[in-house]
Steps between C-alpha positions, in 0.01 A plus 500: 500500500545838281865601397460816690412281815789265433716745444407668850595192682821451326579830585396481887683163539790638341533778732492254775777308339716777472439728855629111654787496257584886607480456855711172500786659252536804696500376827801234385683810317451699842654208712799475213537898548565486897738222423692674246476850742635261783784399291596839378513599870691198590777565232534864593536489870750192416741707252516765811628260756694335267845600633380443827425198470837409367710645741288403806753271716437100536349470843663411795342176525445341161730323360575422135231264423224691653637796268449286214172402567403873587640596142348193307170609679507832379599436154163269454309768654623688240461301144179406698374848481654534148313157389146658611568849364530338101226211628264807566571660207492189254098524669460829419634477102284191489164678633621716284480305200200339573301777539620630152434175346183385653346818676548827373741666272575937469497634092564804365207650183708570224267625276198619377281232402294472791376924502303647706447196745917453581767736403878485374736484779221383773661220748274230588454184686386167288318253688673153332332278753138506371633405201779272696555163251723230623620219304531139778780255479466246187431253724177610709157548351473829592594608129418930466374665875314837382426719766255687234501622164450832312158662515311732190626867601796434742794729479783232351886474490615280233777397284385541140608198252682754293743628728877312501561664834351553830235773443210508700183654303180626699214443368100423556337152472238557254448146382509192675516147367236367273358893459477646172620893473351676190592859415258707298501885481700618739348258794597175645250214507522158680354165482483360848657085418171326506264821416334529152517895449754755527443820743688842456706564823427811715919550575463785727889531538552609213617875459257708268762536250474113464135359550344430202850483311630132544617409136668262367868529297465554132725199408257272737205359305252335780294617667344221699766302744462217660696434846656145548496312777778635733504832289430827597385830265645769679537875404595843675277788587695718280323374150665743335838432582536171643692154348250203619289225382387646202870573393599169592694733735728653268447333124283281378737419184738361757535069399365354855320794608149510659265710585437276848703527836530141644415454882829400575643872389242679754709555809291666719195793544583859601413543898639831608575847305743658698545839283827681325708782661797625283726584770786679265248674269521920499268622700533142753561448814888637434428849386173536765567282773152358433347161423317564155346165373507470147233226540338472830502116619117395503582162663221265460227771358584461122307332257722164504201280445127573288205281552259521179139473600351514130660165491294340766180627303594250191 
């Protein structure tokens, strides 16, 4: 089966996997919703007849005990509705945090790097199921569950090796494990793992200012790399101005640094584009009462994945 067909079927069963997902998740946050509306409702139309309540006289014929029980009645109907009011929203923070984790996750471009195909400031949506990896209990022999792994020319978040902190980098897979990436005038070559020749890609998202103009840093001497097992050779579509792979993401010079991303620092693959609109800039929506996207959202049409046919011809 070809990568391009593989890839199809990932992609159709993972749609699957995620419309059933949707439609279970929302129609548990709708339920939670009424519940909490109901509640609202309940508490408001309760703080109203509050005083009445407390001054209406003991009936005729009830007696002490019966009062009691009336009041010991209402006070459980009361923590009652309290206890399923935080029980509904303990579900909701842990859907919550599930889908984060496991599912999807939004990000903010800060950046250039990745010019003309994604812009600085764009919001997006990361798919982190496809790349979903859970580690089982010591004691079962389920060891590492991968949902799927990174394929040549996704769209990539990742945490680089050389940042202390939590920065997120976005980035292109270029080379997967066992390939070797050669750079040689400008262009990017690869050498599929197993193949005997290298082939120049055709990287038709690449702005004009940057095809033909991939190069290497001065203080980096190779020119051939060859990607590890569980390695990735990753780079951004802004050659000219982009720290990646072939910067070992900020300097090679660094003790420990790599020019490799490890599997394990790929959290997911950009799904949805949803745009930029600078609501405070002059000119915005403040001084013309008008909705002026900075970046139009583009949703799924962006150029989040590349397939490279002159690879199938080697």
């Amino acid at each position: 089966m070809s990568l391009w067909e593989r890839k199809k079927i990932q992609t159709v069963s993972w749609k699957i996997r995620v419309e059933k997902s949707f439609i279970y998740f929302s129609e548990k946050f709708y339920k939670i919703s009424v519940k909490i509306a109901h509640y609202s409702l309940f508490m408001s139309e309760n703080e109203t007849k509050k005083e009445e309540i407390i001054i209406s006289p003991v009936p005729e014929n009830k007696n002490t005990t019966n009062l009691e029980e009336y009041n010991t009645e209402h006070i459980k109907t009361k923590l009652q509705e309290i206890l399923e009011f935080f029980r509904d929203l303990a579900i909701i923070l842990a859907v919550v945090i599930v889908v984060r984790t496991f599912i999807a996750a939004p990000f903010q471009i800060s950046g250039s790097s990745m010019e003309e195909s994604y812009h600085d400031g764009e919001f997006i949506l990361v798919n982190k199921f496809s790349y979903a990896r859970i580690d089982s209990p010591s004691w079962t022999d389920f060891g590492v569950v991968k949902v799927g792994d990174p394929i040549r020319g996704d769209v990539v978040i990742l945490r680089p090796h050389a940042s202390n902190g939590k920065e997120y980098y976005i980035k292109r897979v270029i080379g997967l494990p066992g390939d070797t990436v050669k750079f040689e005038e400008g262009n990017v070559f690869l050498k599929v793992s197993g193949k005997t020749n290298f082939v120049k890609l055709n990287e038709g998202y690449l702005s004009l200012a940057n095809n033909g103009k991939t190069f290497l840093p001065m203080d980096v001497k190779e020119t051939e790399f060859l990607v590890p097992e569980g390695q990735y050779f990753t780079m951004g579509d802004n050659r000219n101005n982009s720290s990646d792979s072939r910067s070992c993401f900020m300097s090679c010079s660094i003790s420990g640094s790599t020019h490799f991303v490890s599997r394990a620092n790929i959290v997911g693959k950009l799904f949805v584009d949803f745009g930029y609109v600078n609501i405070f800039r002059e000119g915005g929506i403040r001084a013309t009462g008008e909705w002026k996207w900075t970046y139009a959202p583009r949703f799924l049409s962006t150029p989040k994945d590349w397939i490279y046919p002159e690879l199938k011809v080697n």
